[in-house]
Amino acid sequence: MSISKLSLVALLAITANTATADGFYAGGGLGYYSSTSEGPFDGMTSDPAESEATYFSIGATAGYRMDLQSTFVAGEVDVDFILDSDFEFEDLACSDGAIAPYYCEHTYTARFRGMVGTEVAPGFEAFAMGGIAVMTGEGAVDTNEVDTGTNSGFTIGAGAQADVGTGKVRFEVNYDQLENSVSSPSDGTIDYEPTLESVSAKVTYLLSF
């Protein structure tokens, strides 16, 4: 085979690999959260009370990936829907009564993030992520009354993923600090501004399109 033909074959092989690596991907997964929420006593900004909870989530992820020489970059949307969260303050569950306007329930978190990673072994990649996040939950506005609130902030994370079957299995750990009030839980007179801070771990199966 001539050098020109060998060059053409090599070029086609590189193009094919790039085409199969670049593109859209999506999948679903299961997660576990450990979260804390701060809320001021009596609507004041000092001496906040802190509630906490651990709970599970189901998630959906979609993004677009581009391979660069020795690394890859991606942009994605990641949403976790929370399963049965009931925050507690000093062993007092919100479902039994709240003593301050912290979050009592976490409904979902949506992350809009970028990713950069590299292959560390054949079929095995490591990566880091960062971006913005938004959450919605039910914040206490009275002892036995809650109202919906939304917070925003930043998210960072890291993880690894491996080729399994026709897709990838991803494991990731995320830290979300959501202290900016977008819409506040309110009792009709006072608008409260609880915060939410979460550490979560998640396993996701992803398919490329």
CSV table of C-alpha atoms in Angstrom, one decimal:
chain,number,residue,atom,x,y,z
A,1,MET,CA,0.0,0.0,0.0
A,2,SER,CA,1.4,3.4,-0.9
A,3,ILE,CA,2.2,6.1,1.6
A,4,SER,CA,-0.6,8.3,0.3
A,5,LYS,CA,-3.1,5.4,0.8
A,6,LEU,CA,-1.7,4.8,4.3
A,7,SER,CA,-2.1,8.5,5.1
A,8,LEU,CA,-5.7,8.4,3.9
A,9,VAL,CA,-6.6,5.4,6.0
A,10,ALA,CA,-5.0,7.0,9.1
A,11,LEU,CA,-7.0,10.2,8.5
A,12,LEU,CA,-10.2,8.3,8.1
A,13,ALA,CA,-9.5,6.4,11.3
A,14,ILE,CA,-8.9,9.6,13.3
A,15,THR,CA,-12.0,11.2,11.9
A,16,ALA,CA,-14.1,8.2,12.7
A,17,ASN,CA,-12.8,8.1,16.3
A,18,THR,CA,-13.5,11.8,16.7
A,19,ALA,CA,-17.0,11.4,15.4
A,20,THR,CA,-17.9,8.6,17.7
A,21,ALA,CA,-16.4,10.4,20.8
A,22,ASP,CA,-17.8,13.9,20.1
A,23,GLY,CA,-21.6,14.5,20.4
A,24,PHE,CA,-24.6,14.4,22.7
A,25,TYR,CA,-25.1,12.1,25.6
A,26,ALA,CA,-27.8,11.5,28.3
A,27,GLY,CA,-28.6,9.2,31.1
A,28,GLY,CA,-30.1,8.6,34.5
A,29,GLY,CA,-28.8,7.8,38.0
A,30,LEU,CA,-29.2,7.5,41.7
A,31,GLY,CA,-27.7,9.8,44.4
A,32,TYR,CA,-27.3,10.3,48.1
A,33,TYR,CA,-27.3,13.7,49.8
A,34,SER,CA,-26.1,15.2,53.1
A,35,SER,CA,-27.5,18.7,53.4
A,36,THR,CA,-27.8,21.5,55.9
A,37,SER,CA,-30.0,24.6,55.8
A,38,GLU,CA,-29.7,27.8,57.9
A,39,GLY,CA,-32.6,30.0,58.8
A,40,PRO,CA,-32.6,33.0,61.1
A,41,PHE,CA,-34.6,33.1,64.3
A,42,ASP,CA,-37.7,35.4,64.2
A,43,GLY,CA,-36.8,36.7,60.8
A,44,MET,CA,-33.5,38.3,62.0
A,45,THR,CA,-30.2,38.0,60.2
A,46,SER,CA,-28.2,37.0,63.3
A,47,ASP,CA,-28.0,33.7,65.2
A,48,PRO,CA,-29.3,31.3,62.5
A,49,ALA,CA,-30.6,27.9,63.3
A,50,GLU,CA,-29.4,25.0,61.2
A,51,SER,CA,-31.4,22.0,60.1
A,52,GLU,CA,-29.9,18.9,58.4
A,53,ALA,CA,-31.0,15.8,56.6
A,54,THR,CA,-29.7,12.9,54.5
A,55,TYR,CA,-31.7,11.5,51.7
A,56,PHE,CA,-31.7,9.8,48.2
A,57,SER,CA,-32.3,11.3,44.8
A,58,ILE,CA,-33.0,10.1,41.2
A,59,GLY,CA,-31.3,12.1,38.5
A,60,ALA,CA,-31.2,12.9,34.8
A,61,THR,CA,-28.1,14.2,32.9
A,62,ALA,CA,-27.7,15.5,29.3
A,63,GLY,CA,-24.8,17.2,27.7
A,64,TYR,CA,-22.5,17.6,24.7
A,65,ARG,CA,-18.9,16.4,24.7
A,66,MET,CA,-15.9,17.4,22.5
A,67,ASP,CA,-12.6,15.5,22.5
A,68,LEU,CA,-9.4,17.5,22.4
A,69,GLN,CA,-6.0,15.8,22.0
A,70,SER,CA,-5.3,14.5,25.5
A,71,THR,CA,-8.4,15.8,27.2
A,72,PHE,CA,-12.1,16.3,26.7
A,73,VAL,CA,-14.5,19.1,27.6
A,74,ALA,CA,-18.3,19.0,28.0
A,75,GLY,CA,-21.2,21.2,28.9
A,76,GLU,CA,-24.2,19.6,30.6
A,77,VAL,CA,-27.4,20.0,32.5
A,78,ASP,CA,-27.8,17.7,35.6
A,79,VAL,CA,-31.1,17.5,37.6
A,80,ASP,CA,-31.6,15.6,40.8
A,81,PHE,CA,-35.2,15.0,42.0
A,82,ILE,CA,-35.2,14.5,45.8
A,83,LEU,CA,-36.9,11.5,47.4
A,84,ASP,CA,-38.6,12.1,50.8
A,85,SER,CA,-36.4,14.6,52.6
A,86,ASP,CA,-37.4,15.7,56.2
A,87,PHE,CA,-34.9,18.1,57.7
A,88,GLU,CA,-34.3,18.1,61.5
A,89,PHE,CA,-33.1,20.6,64.1
A,90,GLU,CA,-31.6,19.0,67.2
A,91,ASP,CA,-33.6,15.8,66.5
A,92,LEU,CA,-36.8,17.7,65.9
A,93,ALA,CA,-38.1,16.9,62.5
A,94,CYS,CA,-39.8,19.6,60.4
A,95,SER,CA,-42.8,17.3,60.0
A,96,ASP,CA,-43.2,17.5,63.8
A,97,GLY,CA,-42.7,21.3,63.9
A,98,ALA,CA,-40.0,23.8,62.9
A,99,ILE,CA,-38.5,26.3,65.3
A,100,ALA,CA,-36.9,28.6,62.7
A,101,PRO,CA,-37.3,29.4,58.9
A,102,TYR,CA,-34.9,26.9,57.5
A,103,TYR,CA,-35.6,24.6,54.7
A,104,CYS,CA,-37.8,21.6,55.7
A,105,GLU,CA,-37.9,19.8,52.4
A,106,HIS,CA,-35.6,19.8,49.4
A,107,THR,CA,-37.5,19.2,46.1
A,108,TYR,CA,-34.8,19.3,43.4
A,109,THR,CA,-31.4,20.7,42.4
A,110,ALA,CA,-30.5,21.6,38.8
A,111,ARG,CA,-26.9,22.1,37.8
A,112,PHE,CA,-25.6,23.9,34.7
A,113,ARG,CA,-21.9,23.1,34.5
A,114,GLY,CA,-18.8,22.6,32.5
A,115,MET,CA,-16.5,19.6,32.6
A,116,VAL,CA,-12.9,18.9,31.8
A,117,GLY,CA,-11.3,15.5,32.0
A,118,THR,CA,-8.7,13.1,30.6
A,119,GLU,CA,-8.3,9.4,30.0
A,120,VAL,CA,-6.2,7.9,32.8
A,121,ALA,CA,-6.4,4.3,31.5
A,122,PRO,CA,-8.0,2.6,28.5
A,123,GLY,CA,-11.7,3.1,28.8
A,124,PHE,CA,-11.4,5.0,32.1
A,125,GLU,CA,-11.6,8.8,32.5
A,126,ALA,CA,-11.3,11.2,35.4
A,127,PHE,CA,-12.8,14.7,35.4
A,128,ALA,CA,-13.7,17.9,37.3
A,129,MET,CA,-16.8,20.0,37.0
A,130,GLY,CA,-18.0,23.5,38.0
A,131,GLY,CA,-20.9,25.8,37.3
A,132,ILE,CA,-24.1,27.3,38.7
A,133,ALA,CA,-27.0,25.5,40.5
A,134,VAL,CA,-30.6,26.2,41.4
A,135,MET,CA,-32.7,24.4,44.0
A,136,THR,CA,-36.3,24.5,45.1
A,137,GLY,CA,-37.6,23.4,48.5
A,138,GLU,CA,-40.2,24.1,51.2
A,139,GLY,CA,-39.1,26.5,53.9
A,140,ALA,CA,-40.7,26.8,57.3
A,141,VAL,CA,-42.6,30.1,57.8
A,142,ASP,CA,-44.4,29.0,61.0
A,143,THR,CA,-44.2,26.0,63.3
A,144,ASN,CA,-46.3,23.8,61.1
A,145,GLU,CA,-46.4,25.8,57.9
A,146,VAL,CA,-44.1,25.9,54.9
A,147,ASP,CA,-43.8,27.9,51.7
A,148,THR,CA,-41.9,27.3,48.5
A,149,GLY,CA,-38.5,28.9,48.1
A,150,THR,CA,-35.8,28.9,45.4
A,151,ASN,CA,-32.1,29.4,45.9
A,152,SER,CA,-29.1,29.7,43.5
A,153,GLY,CA,-25.4,29.5,43.9
A,154,PHE,CA,-22.3,27.5,42.7
A,155,THR,CA,-21.6,23.9,42.3
A,156,ILE,CA,-18.2,22.0,42.0
A,157,GLY,CA,-17.5,18.3,41.6
A,158,ALA,CA,-15.2,15.6,40.5
A,159,GLY,CA,-15.5,12.0,39.4
A,160,ALA,CA,-14.6,9.2,37.1
A,161,GLN,CA,-16.3,7.2,34.4
A,162,ALA,CA,-15.7,3.9,32.7
A,163,ASP,CA,-16.8,2.3,29.5
A,164,VAL,CA,-19.5,-0.4,30.2
A,165,GLY,CA,-21.4,-2.0,27.5
A,166,THR,CA,-22.5,0.6,24.9
A,167,GLY,CA,-22.3,3.4,27.4
A,168,LYS,CA,-20.4,4.8,30.4
A,169,VAL,CA,-20.9,4.3,34.1
A,170,ARG,CA,-20.1,7.6,36.0
A,171,PHE,CA,-19.4,8.1,39.7
A,172,GLU,CA,-19.3,11.7,40.9
A,173,VAL,CA,-19.2,13.7,44.1
A,174,ASN,CA,-20.7,17.2,44.1
A,175,TYR,CA,-20.7,20.2,46.5
A,176,ASP,CA,-23.5,22.8,46.1
A,177,GLN,CA,-23.5,26.1,48.0
A,178,LEU,CA,-26.9,27.7,47.4
A,179,GLU,CA,-27.1,30.9,49.5
A,180,ASN,CA,-28.7,33.4,47.1
A,181,SER,CA,-32.5,33.7,47.5
A,182,VAL,CA,-34.3,33.8,44.1
A,183,SER,CA,-37.8,33.5,45.6
A,184,SER,CA,-38.3,33.5,49.3
A,185,PRO,CA,-40.6,31.4,51.5
A,186,SER,CA,-43.1,33.9,53.0
A,187,ASP,CA,-45.9,33.9,55.6
A,188,GLY,CA,-47.6,36.8,53.8
A,189,THR,CA,-45.8,39.4,56.0
A,190,ILE,CA,-42.1,38.4,56.2
A,191,ASP,CA,-40.0,37.0,53.4
A,192,TYR,CA,-37.4,34.5,54.8
A,193,GLU,CA,-34.1,33.6,53.2
A,194,PRO,CA,-33.0,30.1,54.2
A,195,THR,CA,-29.8,28.7,52.7
A,196,LEU,CA,-28.9,25.2,51.5
A,197,GLU,CA,-25.5,23.5,51.4
A,198,SER,CA,-25.2,19.9,50.1
A,199,VAL,CA,-22.6,17.2,49.5
A,200,SER,CA,-23.9,14.4,47.3
A,201,ALA,CA,-22.6,11.3,45.6
A,202,LYS,CA,-24.2,9.8,42.5
A,203,VAL,CA,-23.8,6.9,40.1
A,204,THR,CA,-25.1,7.5,36.5
A,205,TYR,CA,-25.3,5.4,33.3
A,206,LEU,CA,-24.8,7.5,30.2
A,207,LEU,CA,-25.4,6.7,26.5
A,208,SER,CA,-24.1,8.7,23.5
A,209,PHE,CA,-26.2,9.8,20.6
